[in-house]
Coordinates of C-alpha atoms in Angstrom, one line a residue:
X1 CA 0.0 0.0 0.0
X2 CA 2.5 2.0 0.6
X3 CA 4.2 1.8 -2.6
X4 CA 0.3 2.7 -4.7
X5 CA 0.6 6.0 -1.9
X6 CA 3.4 7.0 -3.1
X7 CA 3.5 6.2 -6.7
X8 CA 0.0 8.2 -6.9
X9 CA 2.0 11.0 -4.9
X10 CA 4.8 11.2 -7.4
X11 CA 2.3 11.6 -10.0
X12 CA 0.4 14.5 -8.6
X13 CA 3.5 16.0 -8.0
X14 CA 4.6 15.6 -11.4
X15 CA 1.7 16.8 -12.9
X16 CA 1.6 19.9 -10.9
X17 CA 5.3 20.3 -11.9
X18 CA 4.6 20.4 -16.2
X19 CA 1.4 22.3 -15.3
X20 CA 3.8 25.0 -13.8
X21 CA 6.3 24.7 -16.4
X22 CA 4.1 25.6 -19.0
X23 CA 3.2 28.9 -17.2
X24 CA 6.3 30.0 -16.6
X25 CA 8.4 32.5 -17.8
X26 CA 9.5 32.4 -21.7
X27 CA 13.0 33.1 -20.8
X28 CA 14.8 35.3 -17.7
X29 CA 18.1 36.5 -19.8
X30 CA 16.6 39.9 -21.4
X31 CA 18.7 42.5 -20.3
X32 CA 17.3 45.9 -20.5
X33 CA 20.1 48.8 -19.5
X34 CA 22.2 52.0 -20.8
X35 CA 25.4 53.3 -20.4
X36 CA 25.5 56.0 -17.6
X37 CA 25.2 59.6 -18.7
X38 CA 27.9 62.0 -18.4
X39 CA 26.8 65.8 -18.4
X40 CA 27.2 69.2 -17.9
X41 CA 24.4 71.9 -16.8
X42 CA 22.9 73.0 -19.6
X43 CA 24.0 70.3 -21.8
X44 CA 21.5 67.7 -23.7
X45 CA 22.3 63.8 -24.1
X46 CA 20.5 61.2 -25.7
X47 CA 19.9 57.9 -24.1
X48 CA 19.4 54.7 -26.1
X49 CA 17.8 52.2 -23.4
X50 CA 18.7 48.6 -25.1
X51 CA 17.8 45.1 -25.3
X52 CA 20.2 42.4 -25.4
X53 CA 19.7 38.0 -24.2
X54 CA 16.7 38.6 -26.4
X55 CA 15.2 35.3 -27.3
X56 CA 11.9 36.9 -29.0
X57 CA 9.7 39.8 -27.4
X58 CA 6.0 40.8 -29.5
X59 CA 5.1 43.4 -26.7
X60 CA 6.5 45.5 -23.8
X61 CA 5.4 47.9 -21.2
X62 CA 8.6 49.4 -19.9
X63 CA 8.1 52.6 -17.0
X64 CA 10.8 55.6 -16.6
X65 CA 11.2 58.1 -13.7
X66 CA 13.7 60.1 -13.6
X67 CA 14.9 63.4 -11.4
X68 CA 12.9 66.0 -13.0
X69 CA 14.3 68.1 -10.4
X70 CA 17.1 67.9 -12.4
X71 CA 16.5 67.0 -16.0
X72 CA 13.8 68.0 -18.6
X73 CA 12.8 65.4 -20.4
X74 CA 12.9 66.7 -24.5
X75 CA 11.7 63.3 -26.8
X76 CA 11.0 59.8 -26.6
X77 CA 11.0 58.1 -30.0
X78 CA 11.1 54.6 -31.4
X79 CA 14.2 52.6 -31.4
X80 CA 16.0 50.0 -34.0
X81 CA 13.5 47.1 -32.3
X82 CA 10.5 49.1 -32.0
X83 CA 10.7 50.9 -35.4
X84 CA 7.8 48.7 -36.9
X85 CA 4.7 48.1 -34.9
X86 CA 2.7 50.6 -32.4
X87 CA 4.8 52.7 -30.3
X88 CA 2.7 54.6 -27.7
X89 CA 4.1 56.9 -24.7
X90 CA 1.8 58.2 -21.6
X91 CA 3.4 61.9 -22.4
X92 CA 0.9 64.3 -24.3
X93 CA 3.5 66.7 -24.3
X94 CA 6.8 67.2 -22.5
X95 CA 6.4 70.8 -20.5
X96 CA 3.3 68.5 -18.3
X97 CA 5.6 65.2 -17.8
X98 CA 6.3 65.1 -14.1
X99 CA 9.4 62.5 -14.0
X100 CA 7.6 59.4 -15.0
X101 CA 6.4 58.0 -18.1
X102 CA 5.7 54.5 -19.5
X103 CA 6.5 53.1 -23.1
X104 CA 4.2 50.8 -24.3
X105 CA 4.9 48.8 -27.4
X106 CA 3.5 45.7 -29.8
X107 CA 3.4 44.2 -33.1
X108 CA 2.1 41.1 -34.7
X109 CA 5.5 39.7 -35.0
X110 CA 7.8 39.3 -32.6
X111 CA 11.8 40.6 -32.6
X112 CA 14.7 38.8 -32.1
X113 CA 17.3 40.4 -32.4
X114 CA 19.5 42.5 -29.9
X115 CA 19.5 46.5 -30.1
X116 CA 17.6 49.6 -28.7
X117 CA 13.9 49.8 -27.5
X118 CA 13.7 53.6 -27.5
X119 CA 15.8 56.4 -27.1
X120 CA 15.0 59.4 -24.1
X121 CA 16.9 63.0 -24.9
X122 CA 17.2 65.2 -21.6
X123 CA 18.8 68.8 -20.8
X124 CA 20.3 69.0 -18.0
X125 CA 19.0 71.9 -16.1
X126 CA 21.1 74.9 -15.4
X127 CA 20.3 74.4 -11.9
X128 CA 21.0 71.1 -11.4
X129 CA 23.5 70.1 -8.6
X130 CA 26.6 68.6 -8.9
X131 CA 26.5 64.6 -8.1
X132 CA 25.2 61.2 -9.3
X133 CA 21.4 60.4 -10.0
X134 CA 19.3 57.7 -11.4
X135 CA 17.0 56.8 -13.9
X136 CA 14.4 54.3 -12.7
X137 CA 13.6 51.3 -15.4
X138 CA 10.5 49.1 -14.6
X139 CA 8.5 46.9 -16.7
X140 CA 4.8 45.5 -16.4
X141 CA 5.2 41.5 -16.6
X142 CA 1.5 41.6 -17.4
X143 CA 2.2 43.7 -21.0
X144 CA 5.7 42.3 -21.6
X145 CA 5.1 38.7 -23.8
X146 CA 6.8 36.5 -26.4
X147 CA 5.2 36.0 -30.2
X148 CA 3.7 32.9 -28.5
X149 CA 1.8 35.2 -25.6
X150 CA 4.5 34.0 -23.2
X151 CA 5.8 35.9 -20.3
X152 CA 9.1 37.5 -21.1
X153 CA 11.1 39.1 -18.3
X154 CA 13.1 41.7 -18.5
X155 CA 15.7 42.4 -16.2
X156 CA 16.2 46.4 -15.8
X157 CA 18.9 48.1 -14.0
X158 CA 18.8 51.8 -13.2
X159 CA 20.7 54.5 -15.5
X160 CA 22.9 56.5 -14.4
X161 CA 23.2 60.4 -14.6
X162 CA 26.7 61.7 -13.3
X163 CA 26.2 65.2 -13.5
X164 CA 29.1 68.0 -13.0
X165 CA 32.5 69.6 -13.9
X166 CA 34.0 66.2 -14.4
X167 CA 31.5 65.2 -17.1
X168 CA 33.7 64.5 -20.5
X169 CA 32.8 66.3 -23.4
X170 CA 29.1 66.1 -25.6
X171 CA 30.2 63.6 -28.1
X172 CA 31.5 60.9 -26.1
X173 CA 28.3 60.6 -24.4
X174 CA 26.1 60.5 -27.4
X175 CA 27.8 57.9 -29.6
X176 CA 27.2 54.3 -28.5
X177 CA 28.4 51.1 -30.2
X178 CA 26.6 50.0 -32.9
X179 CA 24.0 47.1 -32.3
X180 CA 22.5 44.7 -35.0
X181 CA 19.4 45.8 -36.6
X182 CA 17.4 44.6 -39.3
X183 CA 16.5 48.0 -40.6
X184 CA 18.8 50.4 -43.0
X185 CA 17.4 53.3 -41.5
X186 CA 16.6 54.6 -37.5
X187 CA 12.2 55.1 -37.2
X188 CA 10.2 57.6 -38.4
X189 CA 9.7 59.3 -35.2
X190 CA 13.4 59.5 -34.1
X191 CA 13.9 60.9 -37.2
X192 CA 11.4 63.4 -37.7
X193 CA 12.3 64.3 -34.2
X194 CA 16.3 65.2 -35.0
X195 CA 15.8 66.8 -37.8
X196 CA 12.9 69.2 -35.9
X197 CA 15.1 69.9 -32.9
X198 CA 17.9 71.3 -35.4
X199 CA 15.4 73.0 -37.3
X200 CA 13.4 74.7 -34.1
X201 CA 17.9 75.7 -32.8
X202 CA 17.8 77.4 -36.2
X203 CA 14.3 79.2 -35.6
X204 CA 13.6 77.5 -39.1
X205 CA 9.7 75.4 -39.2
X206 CA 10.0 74.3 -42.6
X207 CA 12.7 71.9 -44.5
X208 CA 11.8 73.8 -47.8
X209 CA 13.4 77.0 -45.9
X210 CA 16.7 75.9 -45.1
X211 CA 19.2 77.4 -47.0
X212 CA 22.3 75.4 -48.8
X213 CA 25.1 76.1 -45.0
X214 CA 22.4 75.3 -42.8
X215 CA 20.9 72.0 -45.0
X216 CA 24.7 70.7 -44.4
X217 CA 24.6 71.1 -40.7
X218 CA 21.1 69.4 -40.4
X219 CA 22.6 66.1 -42.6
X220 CA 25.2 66.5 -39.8
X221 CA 23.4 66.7 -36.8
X222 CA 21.4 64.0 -37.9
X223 CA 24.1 61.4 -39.0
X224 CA 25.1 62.3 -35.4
X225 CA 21.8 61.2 -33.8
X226 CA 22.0 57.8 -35.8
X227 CA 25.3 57.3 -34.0
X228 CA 23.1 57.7 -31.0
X229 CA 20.5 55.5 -32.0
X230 CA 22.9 52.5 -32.2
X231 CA 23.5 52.9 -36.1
X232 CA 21.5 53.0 -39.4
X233 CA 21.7 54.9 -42.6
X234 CA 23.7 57.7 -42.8
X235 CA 22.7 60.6 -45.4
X236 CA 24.9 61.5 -48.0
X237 CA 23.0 64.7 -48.9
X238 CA 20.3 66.7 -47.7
X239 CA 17.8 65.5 -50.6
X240 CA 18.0 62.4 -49.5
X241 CA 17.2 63.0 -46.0
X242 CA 14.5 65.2 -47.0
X243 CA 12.9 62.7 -48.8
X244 CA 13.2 60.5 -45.8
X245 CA 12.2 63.4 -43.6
X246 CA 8.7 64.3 -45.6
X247 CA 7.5 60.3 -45.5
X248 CA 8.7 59.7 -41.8
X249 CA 6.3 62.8 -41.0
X250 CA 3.2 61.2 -42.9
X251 CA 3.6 57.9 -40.9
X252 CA 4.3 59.8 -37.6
X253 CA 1.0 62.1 -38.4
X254 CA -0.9 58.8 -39.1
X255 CA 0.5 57.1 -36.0
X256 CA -0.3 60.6 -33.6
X257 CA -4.0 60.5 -34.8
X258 CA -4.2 57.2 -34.4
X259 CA -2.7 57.1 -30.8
X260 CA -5.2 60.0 -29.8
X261 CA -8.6 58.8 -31.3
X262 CA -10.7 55.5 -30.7
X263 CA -9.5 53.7 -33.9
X264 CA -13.0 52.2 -34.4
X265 CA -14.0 56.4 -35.1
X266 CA -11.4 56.6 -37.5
X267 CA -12.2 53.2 -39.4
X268 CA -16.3 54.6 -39.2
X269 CA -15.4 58.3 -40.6
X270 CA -13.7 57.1 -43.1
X271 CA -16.0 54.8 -44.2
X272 CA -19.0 57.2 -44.1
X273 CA -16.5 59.7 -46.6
X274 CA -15.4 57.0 -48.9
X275 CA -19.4 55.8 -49.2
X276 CA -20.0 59.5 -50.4
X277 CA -17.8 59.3 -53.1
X278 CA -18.5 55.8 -54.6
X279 CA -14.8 54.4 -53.8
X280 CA -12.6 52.5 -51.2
X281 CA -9.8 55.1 -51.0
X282 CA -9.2 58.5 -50.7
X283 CA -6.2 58.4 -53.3
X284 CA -8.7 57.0 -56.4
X285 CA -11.2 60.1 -55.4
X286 CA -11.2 62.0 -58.5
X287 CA -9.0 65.1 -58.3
X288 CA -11.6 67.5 -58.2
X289 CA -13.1 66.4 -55.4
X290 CA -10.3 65.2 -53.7
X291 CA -9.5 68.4 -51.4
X292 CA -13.4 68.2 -50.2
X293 CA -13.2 64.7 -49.0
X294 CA -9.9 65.6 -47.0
X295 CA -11.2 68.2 -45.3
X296 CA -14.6 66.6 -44.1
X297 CA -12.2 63.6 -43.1
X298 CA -9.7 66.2 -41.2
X299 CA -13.3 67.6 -39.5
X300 CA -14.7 64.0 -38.8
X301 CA -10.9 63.5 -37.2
X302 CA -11.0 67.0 -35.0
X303 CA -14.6 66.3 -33.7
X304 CA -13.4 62.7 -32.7
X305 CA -10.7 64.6 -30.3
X306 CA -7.5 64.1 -32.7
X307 CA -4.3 64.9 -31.9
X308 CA -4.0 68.9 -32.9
X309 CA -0.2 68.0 -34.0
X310 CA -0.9 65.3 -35.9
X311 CA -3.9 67.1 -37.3
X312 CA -2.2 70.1 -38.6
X313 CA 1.0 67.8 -40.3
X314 CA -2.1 66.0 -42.2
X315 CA -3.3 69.6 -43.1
X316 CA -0.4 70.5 -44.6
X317 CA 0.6 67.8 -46.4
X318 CA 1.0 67.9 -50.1
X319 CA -1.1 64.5 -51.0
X320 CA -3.8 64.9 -47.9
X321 CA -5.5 61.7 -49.5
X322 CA -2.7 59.2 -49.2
X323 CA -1.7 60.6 -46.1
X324 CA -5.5 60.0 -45.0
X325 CA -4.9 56.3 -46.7
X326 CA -2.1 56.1 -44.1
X327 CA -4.1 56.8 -40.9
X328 CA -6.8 54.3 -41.9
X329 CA -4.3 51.6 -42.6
X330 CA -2.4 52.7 -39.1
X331 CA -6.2 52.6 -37.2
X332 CA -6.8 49.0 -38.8
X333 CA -3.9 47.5 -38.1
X334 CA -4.0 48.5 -34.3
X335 CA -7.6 47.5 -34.2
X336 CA -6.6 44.5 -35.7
X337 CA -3.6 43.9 -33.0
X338 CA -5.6 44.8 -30.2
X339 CA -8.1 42.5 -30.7
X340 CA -5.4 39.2 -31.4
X341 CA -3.6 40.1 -28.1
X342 CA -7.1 40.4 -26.2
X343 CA -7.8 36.9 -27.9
X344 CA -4.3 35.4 -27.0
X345 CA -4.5 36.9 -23.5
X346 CA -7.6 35.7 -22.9
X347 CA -6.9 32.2 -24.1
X348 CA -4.0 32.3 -21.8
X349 CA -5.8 32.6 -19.3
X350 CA -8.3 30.0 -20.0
X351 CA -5.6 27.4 -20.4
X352 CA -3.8 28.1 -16.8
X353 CA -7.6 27.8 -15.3
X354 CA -7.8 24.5 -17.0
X355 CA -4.5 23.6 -15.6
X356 CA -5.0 24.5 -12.3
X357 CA -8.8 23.0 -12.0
X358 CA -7.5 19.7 -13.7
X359 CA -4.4 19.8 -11.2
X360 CA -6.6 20.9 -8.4
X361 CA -9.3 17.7 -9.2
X362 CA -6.6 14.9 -9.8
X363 CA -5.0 15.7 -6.4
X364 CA -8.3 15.2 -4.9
X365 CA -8.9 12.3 -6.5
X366 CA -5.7 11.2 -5.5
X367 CA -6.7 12.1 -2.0
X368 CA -10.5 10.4 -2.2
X369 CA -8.7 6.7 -3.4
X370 CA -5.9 6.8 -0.7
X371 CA -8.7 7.7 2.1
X372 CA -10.5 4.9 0.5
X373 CA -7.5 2.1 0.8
X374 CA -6.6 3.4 4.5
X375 CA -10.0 2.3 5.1
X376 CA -10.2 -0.7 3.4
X377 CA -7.1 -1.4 4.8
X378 CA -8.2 -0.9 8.4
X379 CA -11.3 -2.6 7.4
X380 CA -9.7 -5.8 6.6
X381 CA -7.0 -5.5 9.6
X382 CA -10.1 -5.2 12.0
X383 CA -11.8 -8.1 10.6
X384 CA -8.8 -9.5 10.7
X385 CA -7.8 -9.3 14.5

């Protein structure tokens, strides 16, 4: 008997043990760090936070706080890993960010690998004090999964501001070895946001305005920035950056509407315009008419709430119907991603109920036979005596 007790004890214990196994986590090596800033007051860094042990990652939720005290917080954009899919932040604009912001990011495929998440860019105040701070790095284990909906965990450590005297000079805090990437060139909101920060230091608002000096100093700065950003393709002339520049914008103005409005209002306006004119997209409304359908699209947009930034870049572009194209594609394909990681998290959770009720019963079973041969046993011993 007392072999059956503990060969049906080895059992439940096993079975508890693969039921745990298959909820644990995907992996425990992703390390999420960066180097330690060096500055001086006044002086503005940018910080690439990256990603290496990756073994596959679909979906993170990483939260910052940092001494506001003594930094201002000036952009948050995309990094080499997060370039495709939907980049959020919790900052709706940077004068009301109060030290702490999360990142929240997901795609329908997952990355693999190594190289940055996204990249911060602070100024050091003019009143900051001498001395060391930190920047805190967390992450939600709830938002942070696998292309299979597993758990991924990511080990953070806390960055490191030295700020002071001693700090070395700009550039060798704002070049960082290059990591692998699988794209030629950094995302469309880093890059919109370099070449904007030179512009706005020039008291220029429009690429077209630039003259020939100052176009060479942008392709500069910027090439300087993708040092930053952990490499990616470096301009050879100012056209070509421009080019880059003016389709980067559309997509960022497509992804800032998006992020602001319910993407099912989008995906309805759209469809109540397109019905008007007989077609399926704004770019094969006839020319004449194409102006009118943008603009009672871009009033649909601004009565849903859209994001007044992204609304004016759509307002000003030279092709509003494409662009328009754009933000419907963007507002479908986050529907659509929502609603699979809803689906997957939900049957996530359905499976580890299972598990746990089917553990839960074949231990009481267990439990129910061995109380019945103890008593049987006794049974028979009694009779016996």
């Amino acid at each position: 008997m007392k072999r059956l007790i503990a060969v049906m004890m080895s059992f439940a214990v096993m079975f508890i043990s693969v039921c745990s196994f298959t909820i644990a986590y995907a992996d425990d090596s992703y390390v999420v760090k960066a180097d330690d800033i060096y500055a001086k007051q006044g002086e503005t860094v940018t910080v690439p936070l990256k990603l290496s042990g990756n073994k596959g990652l679909m979906g993170f939720k990483i939260s910052i706080k940092y001494p506001d005290n003594q930094l201002v917080l000036t952009d948050v954009s995309s990094g080499s890993l997060t370039a495709d899919g939907l980049f959020n932040t919790t900052i709706t604009d940077y004068y009301s960010v109060k030290g702490k912001f999360d990142v929240v990011w997901s795609d329908n495929a997952e990355v693999k690998n190594d190289g940055t998440l996204f990249m911060m860019t602070y100024k050091v105040k003019e009143s900051s004090d001498d001395g060391e701070y930190n920047i805190s790095v967390t992450f939600s284990q709830e938002d942070t999964f696998n292309e299979k909906f597993e758990d991924a965990k990511l080990s953070c450590s806390p960055i490191k501001v030295h700020i002071g005297k001693d700090a070395p000079k700009k550039e060798q805090i704002t070049t960082t070895k290059k990591l692998s990437s699988d794209s030629n060139k950094v995302s469309d909101d880093y890059l919109t946001s370099s070449v904007e920060q030179i512009m706005q230091s020039y008291g220029v608002d429009n690429v077209n305005s630039l003259t020939e000096e100052l176009q060479k100093n942008v392709v500069s700065y910027v090439n300087g920035r993708v040092d930053s950003y952990g490499g990616g393709k470096k301009y050879e002339s100012f056209d070509e950056l421009k080019q880059d520049y003016l389709e980067a914008t559309k997509n960022e103005a497509a992804r800032k509407v998006v992020e602001s409005t319910d993407p099912d209002a989008i995906i309805k306006a759209a469809g109540e315009v397109l019905k008007e004119y007989g077609v399926n997209t704004f770019s094969e409304i006839p020319a004449d008419k194409k102006q009118e359908a943008v603009d009672k699209m871009l009033q649909k947009l601004a009565n849903e709430g859209a994001d007044e930034e992204g609304f004016n870049h759509l307002a000003t572009m030279g092709d509003g119907a494409e662009a328009l194209d754009n933000v419907v594609k963007t507002a479908q394909e986050e529907k659509d991603n929502t609603i699979t990681i809803a689906k997957e998290k939900q049957a996530k959770k359905n499976i580890n109920t299972i598990i746990i009720i089917t553990t839960v019963l074949i231990v009481t079973l267990a439990l129910i036979i061995l109380k019945s041969i103890i008593k049987k046993r006794r049974a028979i011993n009694e009779k016996s005596e």
